[in-house]
Short mmCIF file of C-alpha atoms in Angstrom, two decimals:
data_model
loop_
_atom_site.label_atom_id
_atom_site.label_comp_id
_atom_site.label_asym_id
_atom_site.label_seq_id
_atom_site.Cartn_x
_atom_site.Cartn_y
_atom_site.Cartn_z
CA MET Z 1 62.22 135.62 61.51
CA ILE Z 2 64.15 132.50 62.53
CA GLY Z 3 62.10 129.42 61.87
CA THR Z 4 61.36 126.48 59.60
CA PRO Z 5 60.52 127.62 56.03
CA GLY Z 6 57.14 126.35 54.93
CA LYS Z 7 55.82 125.61 58.39
CA TRP Z 8 52.52 127.33 59.28
CA SER Z 9 53.63 129.06 62.48
CA THR Z 10 56.86 130.31 60.94
CA GLU Z 11 55.16 131.63 57.83
CA SER Z 12 52.29 133.19 59.81
CA LEU Z 13 54.72 135.07 62.00
CA ALA Z 14 56.75 136.20 58.97
CA ASP Z 15 53.53 137.37 57.31
CA ALA Z 16 52.62 139.40 60.40
CA PHE Z 17 55.90 141.28 60.24
CA GLY Z 18 55.71 141.68 56.47
CA GLU Z 19 52.26 143.25 56.75
CA ARG Z 20 53.49 145.71 59.39
CA THR Z 21 56.91 146.63 58.04
CA GLY Z 22 57.08 145.68 54.36
CA PHE Z 23 60.10 143.50 55.18
CA ARG Z 24 59.73 139.70 55.34
CA GLN Z 25 62.63 137.34 55.82
CA VAL Z 26 62.57 133.71 57.07
CA ILE Z 27 65.94 132.53 58.38
CA ASP Z 28 66.79 128.82 58.39
CA MET Z 29 69.66 128.43 60.86
CA ALA Z 30 70.85 125.30 59.05
CA ARG Z 31 72.08 127.67 56.33
CA ALA Z 32 73.76 130.20 58.62
CA VAL Z 33 77.53 130.84 58.43
CA LEU Z 34 79.35 132.43 61.34
CA ASP Z 35 82.71 134.13 60.58
CA LEU Z 36 84.18 135.05 63.93
CA ASP Z 37 87.10 136.93 62.39
CA ALA Z 38 84.81 139.10 60.31
CA GLY Z 39 82.19 139.23 63.04
CA THR Z 40 79.38 138.28 60.68
CA LEU Z 41 76.57 135.73 60.86
CA VAL Z 42 75.21 135.37 57.32
CA CYS Z 43 72.25 133.42 56.01
CA ASP Z 44 71.01 133.62 52.41
CA GLY Z 45 72.95 136.82 51.89
CA VAL Z 46 71.59 138.54 55.00
CA ASP Z 47 74.02 139.46 57.79
CA LEU Z 48 71.98 138.84 60.94
CA THR Z 49 74.28 141.06 62.98
CA ALA Z 50 73.17 144.06 60.91
CA LEU Z 51 69.45 143.69 61.68
CA ASP Z 52 67.42 145.64 64.25
CA GLY Z 53 66.01 142.45 65.74
CA LEU Z 54 65.36 138.74 65.24
CA VAL Z 55 62.29 136.77 66.26
CA LEU Z 56 63.00 133.22 67.25
CA LYS Z 57 60.16 130.88 66.32
CA LYS Z 58 62.07 127.66 65.77
CA VAL Z 59 65.81 127.07 65.71
CA ALA Z 60 65.52 123.49 64.40
CA GLU Z 61 62.75 121.15 63.30
CA GLU Z 62 63.45 118.89 66.30
CA TYR Z 63 65.05 119.56 69.65
CA SER Z 64 68.58 118.17 69.89
CA PRO Z 65 72.03 119.17 71.24
CA ASP Z 66 72.80 120.39 67.73
CA ALA Z 67 70.00 122.95 68.10
CA LEU Z 68 71.83 124.38 71.12
CA ASP Z 69 74.82 125.09 68.86
CA ARG Z 70 72.57 127.10 66.55
CA LEU Z 71 71.48 129.16 69.55
CA GLU Z 72 75.13 129.76 70.43
CA LEU Z 73 75.59 131.28 66.96
CA LEU Z 74 72.76 133.69 67.72
CA ARG Z 75 74.54 134.84 70.86
CA VAL Z 76 77.12 136.41 68.51
CA ALA Z 77 74.39 138.57 67.00
CA GLU Z 78 73.16 139.49 70.47
CA ALA Z 79 76.69 140.49 71.48
CA ARG Z 80 76.73 142.91 68.51
CA GLY Z 81 73.56 144.61 69.70
CA VAL Z 82 70.85 142.71 67.81
CA ARG Z 83 67.80 142.11 70.01
CA ILE Z 84 66.43 138.57 69.86
CA PHE Z 85 62.90 137.66 70.92
CA SER Z 86 63.27 135.42 72.97
CA PRO Z 87 66.96 135.89 73.91
CA ALA Z 88 69.11 132.92 72.82
CA GLU Z 89 70.61 132.23 76.24
CA ARG Z 90 67.17 132.04 77.81
CA VAL Z 91 65.95 129.58 75.21
CA ILE Z 92 69.05 127.44 75.80
CA ARG Z 93 67.88 126.88 79.36
CA LEU Z 94 64.60 125.45 78.08
CA MET Z 95 65.46 123.15 75.20
CA ASP Z 96 67.12 120.60 77.49
CA ARG Z 97 64.24 119.04 79.51
CA LEU Z 98 66.47 118.54 82.53
CA ALA Z 99 67.57 122.18 82.60
CA CYS Z 100 63.94 123.30 82.41
CA THR Z 101 62.95 120.92 85.21
CA VAL Z 102 65.78 122.00 87.53
CA THR Z 103 64.70 125.63 87.11
CA LEU Z 104 61.06 124.86 87.72
CA ARG Z 105 61.74 122.80 90.83
CA GLY Z 106 64.11 125.55 92.05
CA ALA Z 107 61.16 127.96 91.80
CA ASP Z 108 59.00 125.56 93.89
CA ILE Z 109 56.67 124.73 90.99
CA PRO Z 110 54.62 121.53 91.53
CA MET Z 111 55.67 118.81 89.12
CA PRO Z 112 55.24 115.03 88.88
CA PRO Z 113 57.74 112.96 90.91
CA THR Z 114 60.82 112.72 88.74
CA THR Z 115 64.09 110.78 88.78
CA ILE Z 116 67.12 111.41 86.59
CA THR Z 117 69.80 108.73 86.39
CA GLU Z 118 72.29 106.97 84.13
CA ASP Z 119 72.00 103.79 86.24
CA VAL Z 120 69.57 101.14 84.99
CA THR Z 121 69.23 99.62 88.50
CA ALA Z 122 68.17 103.02 89.87
CA ALA Z 123 65.85 103.48 86.92
CA ARG Z 124 64.15 100.14 87.70
CA ALA Z 125 63.82 101.18 91.37
CA ALA Z 126 62.22 104.50 90.34
CA LEU Z 127 59.73 102.62 88.10
CA ASP Z 128 58.83 100.32 91.01
CA ARG Z 129 58.21 103.35 93.25
CA TYR Z 130 56.04 105.11 90.67
CA GLY Z 131 54.08 102.05 89.49
CA ALA Z 132 53.90 103.57 86.01
CA ALA Z 133 56.33 106.10 84.54
CA VAL Z 134 57.11 107.98 81.37
CA PHE Z 135 60.72 107.75 80.22
CA LYS Z 136 61.45 111.00 78.40
CA PRO Z 137 64.33 112.03 76.13
CA LEU Z 138 66.09 115.20 77.28
CA PHE Z 139 65.51 116.71 73.85
CA SER Z 140 62.03 116.15 72.31
CA THR Z 141 58.71 117.79 71.59
CA LYS Z 142 55.15 116.51 71.25
CA ALA Z 143 55.97 113.36 73.26
CA ARG Z 144 58.32 112.06 70.54
CA GLY Z 145 60.62 109.35 71.82
CA MET Z 146 58.77 109.00 75.14
CA VAL Z 147 58.09 105.53 76.52
CA LEU Z 148 55.36 104.62 79.03
CA LEU Z 149 56.34 101.67 81.28
CA ASP Z 150 54.40 99.78 83.94
CA SER Z 151 56.38 98.36 86.82
CA ASP Z 152 54.80 94.90 86.36
CA ALA Z 153 55.55 94.67 82.65
CA PRO Z 154 57.41 91.38 82.02
CA ASP Z 155 59.90 93.12 79.72
CA ALA Z 156 60.40 96.27 81.83
CA GLU Z 157 64.14 95.68 82.24
CA ALA Z 158 64.58 95.17 78.50
CA GLN Z 159 62.63 98.32 77.71
CA ILE Z 160 64.68 100.33 80.21
CA ALA Z 161 67.87 99.00 78.63
CA ALA Z 162 66.58 99.91 75.13
CA PHE Z 163 65.68 103.43 76.29
CA LYS Z 164 69.08 103.79 78.01
CA ALA Z 165 70.84 102.80 74.74
CA ALA Z 166 69.28 105.79 73.00
CA ASN Z 167 69.23 108.11 76.04
CA PRO Z 168 72.27 107.71 78.31
CA VAL Z 169 70.79 110.14 80.84
CA MET Z 170 67.33 108.79 81.70
CA TYR Z 171 64.57 111.24 82.70
CA ILE Z 172 61.88 109.23 84.49
CA GLN Z 173 58.60 110.85 85.52
CA GLN Z 174 55.70 109.27 87.34
CA LYS Z 175 52.72 108.92 85.04
CA ALA Z 176 50.09 111.51 85.91
CA ASP Z 177 46.32 111.10 85.73
CA LEU Z 178 45.44 113.65 83.01
CA SER Z 179 41.73 112.84 82.95
CA GLY Z 180 41.88 113.00 79.16
CA HIS Z 181 43.21 116.55 78.81
CA ASP Z 182 45.89 118.97 79.77
CA LEU Z 183 46.35 122.71 79.33
CA GLY Z 184 48.56 125.14 77.44
CA MET Z 185 48.69 128.52 79.20
CA VAL Z 186 49.94 131.31 76.95
CA PHE Z 187 52.04 134.30 78.07
CA LEU Z 188 53.40 137.28 76.12
CA ASN Z 189 56.29 139.10 77.81
CA GLY Z 190 55.18 137.62 81.13
CA ALA Z 191 51.53 138.77 80.75
CA TYR Z 192 48.75 136.18 80.61
CA VAL Z 193 47.06 135.83 77.23
CA CYS Z 194 44.80 132.74 77.22
CA THR Z 195 44.56 129.05 78.04
CA TYR Z 196 43.67 126.22 75.68
CA ALA Z 197 43.05 122.53 76.43
CA ARG Z 198 44.48 119.59 74.55
CA VAL Z 199 41.76 116.93 74.67
CA SER Z 200 42.55 113.29 73.91
CA GLN Z 201 40.50 111.73 71.13
CA THR Z 202 42.06 108.28 71.46
CA ASP Z 203 43.23 105.87 74.12
CA SER Z 204 46.77 107.33 73.94
CA TRP Z 205 48.41 108.01 77.31
CA ASN Z 206 49.26 111.55 76.19
CA THR Z 207 47.09 114.36 74.84
CA THR Z 208 49.45 115.92 72.30
CA ILE Z 209 48.14 116.97 68.91
CA HIS Z 210 50.83 114.65 67.45
CA SER Z 211 48.97 111.77 69.15
CA GLY Z 212 45.50 112.86 67.97
CA GLY Z 213 44.52 115.39 70.62
CA LYS Z 214 42.29 118.34 69.73
CA TYR Z 215 42.40 121.92 70.90
CA ALA Z 216 39.55 123.39 72.96
CA PRO Z 217 39.05 126.62 74.91
CA TYR Z 218 39.55 126.61 78.69
CA ASP Z 219 38.73 129.19 81.36
CA PRO Z 220 41.26 128.86 84.22
CA SER Z 221 40.87 130.10 87.77
CA PRO Z 222 42.99 133.08 88.98
CA GLU Z 223 44.99 130.62 91.10
CA LEU Z 224 45.82 128.50 88.07
CA ILE Z 225 46.87 131.54 86.07
CA GLU Z 226 49.16 132.55 88.93
CA LEU Z 227 50.73 129.09 88.87
CA GLY Z 228 51.41 129.48 85.16
CA ARG Z 229 52.79 132.96 85.69
CA ARG Z 230 55.20 131.75 88.39
CA ALA Z 231 56.32 128.81 86.20
CA GLN Z 232 57.31 130.94 83.18
CA ALA Z 233 58.71 133.89 85.17
CA PRO Z 234 62.26 132.50 85.73
CA PHE Z 235 62.84 132.08 81.99
CA GLY Z 236 62.03 135.64 80.81
CA LEU Z 237 60.72 134.67 77.40
CA THR Z 238 58.97 136.87 74.85
CA PHE Z 239 56.29 134.32 74.06
CA THR Z 240 55.73 130.95 75.76
CA THR Z 241 53.27 128.32 76.78
CA VAL Z 242 53.21 126.56 80.17
CA ASP Z 243 52.04 122.91 80.02
CA ILE Z 244 49.77 122.24 83.00
CA ALA Z 245 47.80 119.16 84.03
CA LEU Z 246 44.90 119.03 86.50
CA THR Z 247 45.32 115.91 88.61
CA PRO Z 248 43.30 114.54 91.59
CA ASP Z 249 46.13 115.87 93.80
CA GLY Z 250 46.10 119.36 92.31
CA PRO Z 251 47.64 121.08 89.27
CA ILE Z 252 51.15 120.18 88.11
CA VAL Z 253 53.46 121.71 85.52
CA PHE Z 254 55.20 119.53 82.96
CA GLU Z 255 57.32 122.14 81.22
CA VAL Z 256 57.63 125.64 79.82
CA SER Z 257 57.82 125.86 76.03
CA ALA Z 258 60.86 127.47 74.42
CA PHE Z 259 58.80 128.83 71.52
CA GLY Z 260 55.12 128.83 72.53
CA GLY Z 261 51.95 127.38 71.04
CA TYR Z 262 50.81 129.61 68.18
CA SER Z 263 48.45 126.96 66.78
CA GLY Z 264 46.90 126.22 70.18
CA ALA Z 265 46.28 129.92 70.83
CA LEU Z 266 44.51 130.29 67.48
CA LYS Z 267 42.59 127.02 67.36
CA GLY Z 268 41.82 126.76 71.06
CA CYS Z 269 41.32 130.44 71.99
CA GLY Z 270 40.74 132.22 68.68
CA ILE Z 271 43.72 134.47 69.33
CA ASP Z 272 46.22 135.42 66.62
CA ALA Z 273 49.44 135.06 68.61
CA ALA Z 274 51.56 135.97 65.60
CA ALA Z 275 49.90 139.39 65.44
CA LEU Z 276 50.40 139.90 69.18
CA VAL Z 277 54.06 138.95 69.01
CA ALA Z 278 54.71 141.17 65.96
CA ASP Z 279 53.10 144.17 67.61
CA HIS Z 280 55.07 143.62 70.82
CA VAL Z 281 58.40 143.18 69.09
CA LEU Z 282 57.99 146.24 66.87
CA GLN Z 283 57.10 148.35 69.89
CA GLU Z 284 60.21 147.07 71.66
CA VAL Z 285 62.65 147.75 68.85
CA SER Z 286 61.13 151.19 68.18
CA ALA Z 287 61.36 152.36 71.77
#
């Protein structure tokens, strides 16, 4: 189990494997050592290249370019025949918000109008077109580091400049009308599992749990499930969640999660995703 020691989702998944196999090991990639000459990838005395499989729950506490380097280390284990769920190279395509967006748009998935630029003049022009926009870091989760700007804000240029200073490549997305909630649609190995809603409890512009949102069950239409299925299909992940919003102009997809929403599945749908993932992985490595 690759994850963050002490975190609920990591420990729950490790427990699920321990209950089924008698073997329980949480791997913190910050402690991993790759020896290319020896062909080993060792963490806390365990050579990851000697295992039957690895389950990737979290490669770092926060998304960052450094986290991509940890995934590159795991590719060495994959090259030596270790199966990783989800495969490292597929997760790499998701952790960078721009890479995820390019793949989704290439698959003709409806998304909010989006502009990516390093030019502050072009960024201001995009904000004027959108009226209100969310400036998003390329590496972040739970809306961390995101900035909501209105085109008529008197300090808009200063806020754009401040965002640019921390994020040289600016990802600018038109603010969507979420009507107080958005959805997390859960898939296991490409098969639909359930959908939960994140319902805002405050006047925050986003519905994330980090900003006070609460989980609730949601029963999607077959058409909405098909949209979620199409959105996650290009990535080929073991377990994932598709973030969907229902707007006055129809459903849109924000992103596909690299690691999936274990807490949302449990609290919103009453489904133990850790048990489902453990059963699936053990069936795969035993085949």
